[in-house]
Short mmCIF file of C-alpha atoms and ligand atoms in Angstrom, two decimals:
data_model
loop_
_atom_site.label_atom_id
_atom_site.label_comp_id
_atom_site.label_asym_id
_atom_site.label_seq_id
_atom_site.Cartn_x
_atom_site.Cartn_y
_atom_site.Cartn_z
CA UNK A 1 -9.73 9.52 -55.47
CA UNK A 2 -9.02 10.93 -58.36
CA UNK A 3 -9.54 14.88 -59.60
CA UNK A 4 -9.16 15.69 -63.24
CA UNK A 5 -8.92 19.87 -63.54
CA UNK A 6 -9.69 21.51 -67.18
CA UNK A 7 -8.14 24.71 -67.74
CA UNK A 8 -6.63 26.24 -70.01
CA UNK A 9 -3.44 27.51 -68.05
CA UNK A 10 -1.54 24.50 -66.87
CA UNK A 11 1.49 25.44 -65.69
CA UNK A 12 -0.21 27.61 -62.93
CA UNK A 13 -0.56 24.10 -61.25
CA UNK A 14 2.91 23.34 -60.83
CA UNK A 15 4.12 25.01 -57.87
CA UNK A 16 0.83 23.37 -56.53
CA UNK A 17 1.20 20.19 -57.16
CA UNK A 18 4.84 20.00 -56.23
CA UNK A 19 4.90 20.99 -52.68
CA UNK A 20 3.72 20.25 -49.35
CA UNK A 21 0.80 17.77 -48.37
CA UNK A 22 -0.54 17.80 -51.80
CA UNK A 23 2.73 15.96 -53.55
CA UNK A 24 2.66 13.86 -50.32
CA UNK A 25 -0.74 12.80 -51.22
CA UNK A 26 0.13 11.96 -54.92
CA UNK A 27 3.45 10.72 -53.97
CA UNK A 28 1.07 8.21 -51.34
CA UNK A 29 -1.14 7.41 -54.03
CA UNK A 30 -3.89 8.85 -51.95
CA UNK A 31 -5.06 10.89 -54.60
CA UNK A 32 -4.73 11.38 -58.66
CA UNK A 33 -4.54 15.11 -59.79
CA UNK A 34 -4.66 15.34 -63.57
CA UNK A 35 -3.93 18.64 -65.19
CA UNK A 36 -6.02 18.47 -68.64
CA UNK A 37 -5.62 21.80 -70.96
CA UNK A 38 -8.99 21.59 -72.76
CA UNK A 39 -7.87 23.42 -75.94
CA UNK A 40 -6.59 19.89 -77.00
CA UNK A 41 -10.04 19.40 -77.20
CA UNK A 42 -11.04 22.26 -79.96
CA UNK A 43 -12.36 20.75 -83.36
CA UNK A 44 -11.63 24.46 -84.37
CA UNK A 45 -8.39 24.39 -86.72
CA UNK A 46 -7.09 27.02 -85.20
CA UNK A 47 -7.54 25.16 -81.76
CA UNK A 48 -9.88 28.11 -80.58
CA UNK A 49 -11.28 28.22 -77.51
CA UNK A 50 -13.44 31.06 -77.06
CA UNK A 51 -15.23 34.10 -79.07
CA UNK A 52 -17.17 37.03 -78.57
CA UNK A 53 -20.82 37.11 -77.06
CA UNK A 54 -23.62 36.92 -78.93
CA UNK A 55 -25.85 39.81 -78.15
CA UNK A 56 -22.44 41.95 -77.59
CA UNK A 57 -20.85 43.08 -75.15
CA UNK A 58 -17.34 42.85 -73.45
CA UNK A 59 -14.68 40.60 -73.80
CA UNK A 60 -14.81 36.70 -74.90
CA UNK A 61 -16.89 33.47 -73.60
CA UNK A 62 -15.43 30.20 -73.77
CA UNK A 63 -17.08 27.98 -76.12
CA UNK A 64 -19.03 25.02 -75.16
CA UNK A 65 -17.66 22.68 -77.62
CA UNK A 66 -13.89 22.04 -76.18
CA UNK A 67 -15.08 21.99 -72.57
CA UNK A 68 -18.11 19.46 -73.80
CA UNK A 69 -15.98 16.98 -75.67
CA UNK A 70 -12.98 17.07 -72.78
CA UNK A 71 -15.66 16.28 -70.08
CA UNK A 72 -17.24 13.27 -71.84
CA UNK A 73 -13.71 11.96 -72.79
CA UNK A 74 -13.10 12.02 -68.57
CA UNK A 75 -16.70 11.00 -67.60
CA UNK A 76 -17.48 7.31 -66.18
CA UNK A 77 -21.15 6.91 -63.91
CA UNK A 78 -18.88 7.62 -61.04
CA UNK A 79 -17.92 11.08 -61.60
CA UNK A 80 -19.35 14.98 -60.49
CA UNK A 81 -18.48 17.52 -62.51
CA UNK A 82 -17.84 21.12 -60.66
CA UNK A 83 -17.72 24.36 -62.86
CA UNK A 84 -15.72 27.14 -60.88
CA UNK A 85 -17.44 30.52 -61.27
CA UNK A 86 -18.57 33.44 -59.42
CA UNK A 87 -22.27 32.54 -59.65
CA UNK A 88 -22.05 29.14 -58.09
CA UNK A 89 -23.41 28.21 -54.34
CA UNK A 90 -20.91 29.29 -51.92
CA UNK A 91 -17.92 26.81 -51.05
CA UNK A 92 -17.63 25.63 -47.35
CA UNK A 93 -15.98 23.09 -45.10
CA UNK A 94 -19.41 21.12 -45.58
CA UNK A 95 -18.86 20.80 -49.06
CA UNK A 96 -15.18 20.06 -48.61
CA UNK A 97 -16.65 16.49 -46.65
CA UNK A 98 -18.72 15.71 -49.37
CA UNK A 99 -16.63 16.09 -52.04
CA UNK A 100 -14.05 14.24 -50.16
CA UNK A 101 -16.35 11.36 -50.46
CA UNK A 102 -16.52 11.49 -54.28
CA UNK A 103 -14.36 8.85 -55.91
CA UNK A 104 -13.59 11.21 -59.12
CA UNK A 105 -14.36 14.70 -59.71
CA UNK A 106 -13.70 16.69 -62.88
CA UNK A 107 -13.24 20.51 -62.27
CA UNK A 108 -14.15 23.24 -64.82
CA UNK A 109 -11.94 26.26 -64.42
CA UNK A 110 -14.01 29.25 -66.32
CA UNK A 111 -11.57 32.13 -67.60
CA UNK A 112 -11.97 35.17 -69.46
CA UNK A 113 -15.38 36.73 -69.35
CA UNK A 114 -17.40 33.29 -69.03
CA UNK A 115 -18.91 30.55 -70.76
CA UNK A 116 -21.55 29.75 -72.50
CA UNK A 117 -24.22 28.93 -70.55
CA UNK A 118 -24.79 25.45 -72.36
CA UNK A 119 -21.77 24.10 -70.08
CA UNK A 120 -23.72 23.61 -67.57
CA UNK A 121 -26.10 21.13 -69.44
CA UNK A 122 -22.96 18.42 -68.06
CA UNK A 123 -22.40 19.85 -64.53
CA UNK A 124 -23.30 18.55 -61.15
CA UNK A 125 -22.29 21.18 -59.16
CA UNK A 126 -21.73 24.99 -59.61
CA UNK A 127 -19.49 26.62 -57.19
CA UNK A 128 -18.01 29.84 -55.98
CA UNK A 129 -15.22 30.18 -53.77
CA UNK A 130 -16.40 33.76 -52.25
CA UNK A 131 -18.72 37.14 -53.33
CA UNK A 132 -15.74 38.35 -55.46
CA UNK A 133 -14.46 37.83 -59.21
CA UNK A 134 -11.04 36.01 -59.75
CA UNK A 135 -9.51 36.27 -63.45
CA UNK A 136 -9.92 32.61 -63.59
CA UNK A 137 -11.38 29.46 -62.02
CA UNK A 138 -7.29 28.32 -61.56
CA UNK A 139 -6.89 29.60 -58.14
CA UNK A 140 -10.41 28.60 -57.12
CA UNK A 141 -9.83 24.71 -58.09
CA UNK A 142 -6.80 24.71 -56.56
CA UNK A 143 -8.43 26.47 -53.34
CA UNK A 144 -11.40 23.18 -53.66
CA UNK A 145 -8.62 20.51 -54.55
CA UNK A 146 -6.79 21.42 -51.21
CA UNK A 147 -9.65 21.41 -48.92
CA UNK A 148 -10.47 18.33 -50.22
CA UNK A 149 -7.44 16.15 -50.18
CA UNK A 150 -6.16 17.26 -46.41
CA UNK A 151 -9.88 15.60 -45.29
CA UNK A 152 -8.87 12.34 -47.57
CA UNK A 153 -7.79 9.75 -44.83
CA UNK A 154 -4.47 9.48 -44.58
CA UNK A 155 -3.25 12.20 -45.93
CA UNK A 156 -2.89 14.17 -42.64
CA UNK A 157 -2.73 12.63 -38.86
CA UNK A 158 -5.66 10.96 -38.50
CA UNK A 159 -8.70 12.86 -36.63
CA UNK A 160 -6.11 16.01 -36.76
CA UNK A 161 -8.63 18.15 -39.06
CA UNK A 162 -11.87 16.88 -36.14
CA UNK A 163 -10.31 20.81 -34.28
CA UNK A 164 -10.24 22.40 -37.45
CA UNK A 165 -12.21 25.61 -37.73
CA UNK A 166 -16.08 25.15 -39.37
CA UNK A 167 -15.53 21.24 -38.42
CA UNK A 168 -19.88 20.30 -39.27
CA UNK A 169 -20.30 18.58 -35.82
CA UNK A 170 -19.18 22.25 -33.71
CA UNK A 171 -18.80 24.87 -36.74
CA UNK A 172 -16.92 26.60 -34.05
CA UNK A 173 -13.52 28.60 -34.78
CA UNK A 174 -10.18 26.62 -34.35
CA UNK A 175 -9.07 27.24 -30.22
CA UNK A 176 -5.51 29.36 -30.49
CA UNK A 177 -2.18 27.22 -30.44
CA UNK A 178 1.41 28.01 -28.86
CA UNK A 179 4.60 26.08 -28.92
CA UNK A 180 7.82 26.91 -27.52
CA UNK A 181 9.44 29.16 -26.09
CA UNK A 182 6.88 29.49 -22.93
CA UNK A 183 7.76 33.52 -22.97
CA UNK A 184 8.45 35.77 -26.14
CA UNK A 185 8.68 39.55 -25.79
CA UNK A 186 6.72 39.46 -22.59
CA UNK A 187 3.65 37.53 -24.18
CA UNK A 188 3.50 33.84 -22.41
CA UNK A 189 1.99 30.68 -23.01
CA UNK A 190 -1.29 30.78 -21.31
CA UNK A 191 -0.85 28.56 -17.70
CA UNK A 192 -3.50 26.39 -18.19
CA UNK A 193 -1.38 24.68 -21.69
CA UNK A 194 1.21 24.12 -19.20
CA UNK A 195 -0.14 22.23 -16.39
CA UNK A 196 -0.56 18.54 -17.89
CA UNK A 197 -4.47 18.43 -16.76
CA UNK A 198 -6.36 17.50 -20.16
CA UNK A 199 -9.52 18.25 -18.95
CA UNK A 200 -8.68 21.47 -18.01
CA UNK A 201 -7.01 21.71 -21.39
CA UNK A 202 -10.29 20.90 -23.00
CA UNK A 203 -12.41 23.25 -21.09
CA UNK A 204 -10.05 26.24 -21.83
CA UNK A 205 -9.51 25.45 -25.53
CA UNK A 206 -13.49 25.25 -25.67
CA UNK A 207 -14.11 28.50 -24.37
CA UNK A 208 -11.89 29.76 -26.63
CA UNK A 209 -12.87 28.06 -29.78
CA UNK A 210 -16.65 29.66 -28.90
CA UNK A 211 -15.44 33.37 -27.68
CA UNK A 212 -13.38 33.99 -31.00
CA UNK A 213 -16.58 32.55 -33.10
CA UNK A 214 -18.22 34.67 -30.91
CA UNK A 215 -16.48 38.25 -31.97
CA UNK A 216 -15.05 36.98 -35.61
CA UNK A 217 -18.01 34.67 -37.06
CA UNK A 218 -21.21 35.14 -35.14
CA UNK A 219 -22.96 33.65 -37.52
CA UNK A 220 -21.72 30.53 -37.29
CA UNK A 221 -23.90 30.24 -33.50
CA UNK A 222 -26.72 31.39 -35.51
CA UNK A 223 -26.48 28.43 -37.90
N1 ADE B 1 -13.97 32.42 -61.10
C1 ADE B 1 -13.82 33.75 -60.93
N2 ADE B 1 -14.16 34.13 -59.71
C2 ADE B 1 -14.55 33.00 -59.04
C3 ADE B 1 -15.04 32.74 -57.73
N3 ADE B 1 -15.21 33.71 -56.83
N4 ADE B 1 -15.34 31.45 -57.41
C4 ADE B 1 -15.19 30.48 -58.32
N5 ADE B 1 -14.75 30.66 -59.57
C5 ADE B 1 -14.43 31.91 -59.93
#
């Protein structure tokens, strides 16, 4: 698979990209994460990027021409294009599957106080990451491009993300996990962990996994 993300602040994507699962998955070849700045793309000699709003108003919208011109350089019949902003449909685990289906995505990250509303004449998908407004779509791609790799196969032990909380086939809560020691400051391992008997196991972590959706996420049984 292969992600190309337009922004225009790069090196926010380093520590990213250098750590953890995510380098293990590039290192793997599992995945391709390109980090495109699309003011390389401005025909403006001044390599501008955005300007005020017509109409007035506050601060500056990002042009439509660099963002244009950088996604039909990436574009090939097999790519979605995802704009990051605030007014998108809401992100999920759901989504996360899909997309981790896709063979190349290109990923708009918005900044400032928009864009012009023509970007969206080349998008597939708009998409917001949660009711609240972020400085930038940086954070929120990098918030998609995780979610998205971990469910690429391979990348983590396989059928370990089939507990995960929001998993489509339960949309229950993750069941709570302990490791050693069996006893810290009074609080111990519950018995039933200990006793070898994975059926029991299963019951108990299955009860759990619906009691917590019960009092954190109730509507998750609704759905
Ligand atoms: N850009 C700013 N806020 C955002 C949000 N909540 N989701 C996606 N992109 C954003």
């Amino acid at each position: 698979m292969k992600i190309d993300i337009l922004t225009l602040f790069p090196s926010m994507f380093d520590g990213f990209l250098s750590c953890s699962i995510i380098k293990r998955a590039i290192d793997k070849k599992l995945v391709e994460i390109n980090i495109i700045n699309f003011r390389d793309y401005s025909k403006d000699p001044h390599h501008k990027v955005d300007d005020t709003p017509y109409g007035g108003g506050n601060g500056m919208v990002l042009m439509v021409q660099p963002i244009y011109d950088a996604v039909m350089s990436l574009k090939t019949d097999d790519s979605k294009v995802i704009l990051l902003t605030p007014d998108g449909e809401k992100y999920n685990q759901k989504k996360a599957y899909d997309f981790s289906k896709l063979n190349h995505l290109i990923v708009i990250c918005g900044h400032y106080e928009g864009f012009d509303e023509r970007i969206r004449s080349i998008v597939d998908f708009s998409i917001s990451i949660g009711d609240y407004v972020l400085t930038g779509g940086e954070i929120p791609s990098m918030i998609i491009t995780d979610s998205i790799v971990r469910l690429i196969p391979g990348v983590i032990e396989e059928g370990s993300h089939l507990n995960d909380s929001f998993n489509p086939n339960t949309n229950l809560l993750d069941y709570p996990n302990y490791t050693k020691p069996r006893e810290f400051n009074g609080m111990k391992v519950p018995e039933v962990l200990l006793n070898g008997n994975h059926k029991e196991i299963e019951e108990y972590r299955k009860k759990e996994s619906l009691n917590k959706t019960m009092q954190n996420r109730p509507d998750l049984l609704e759905k």
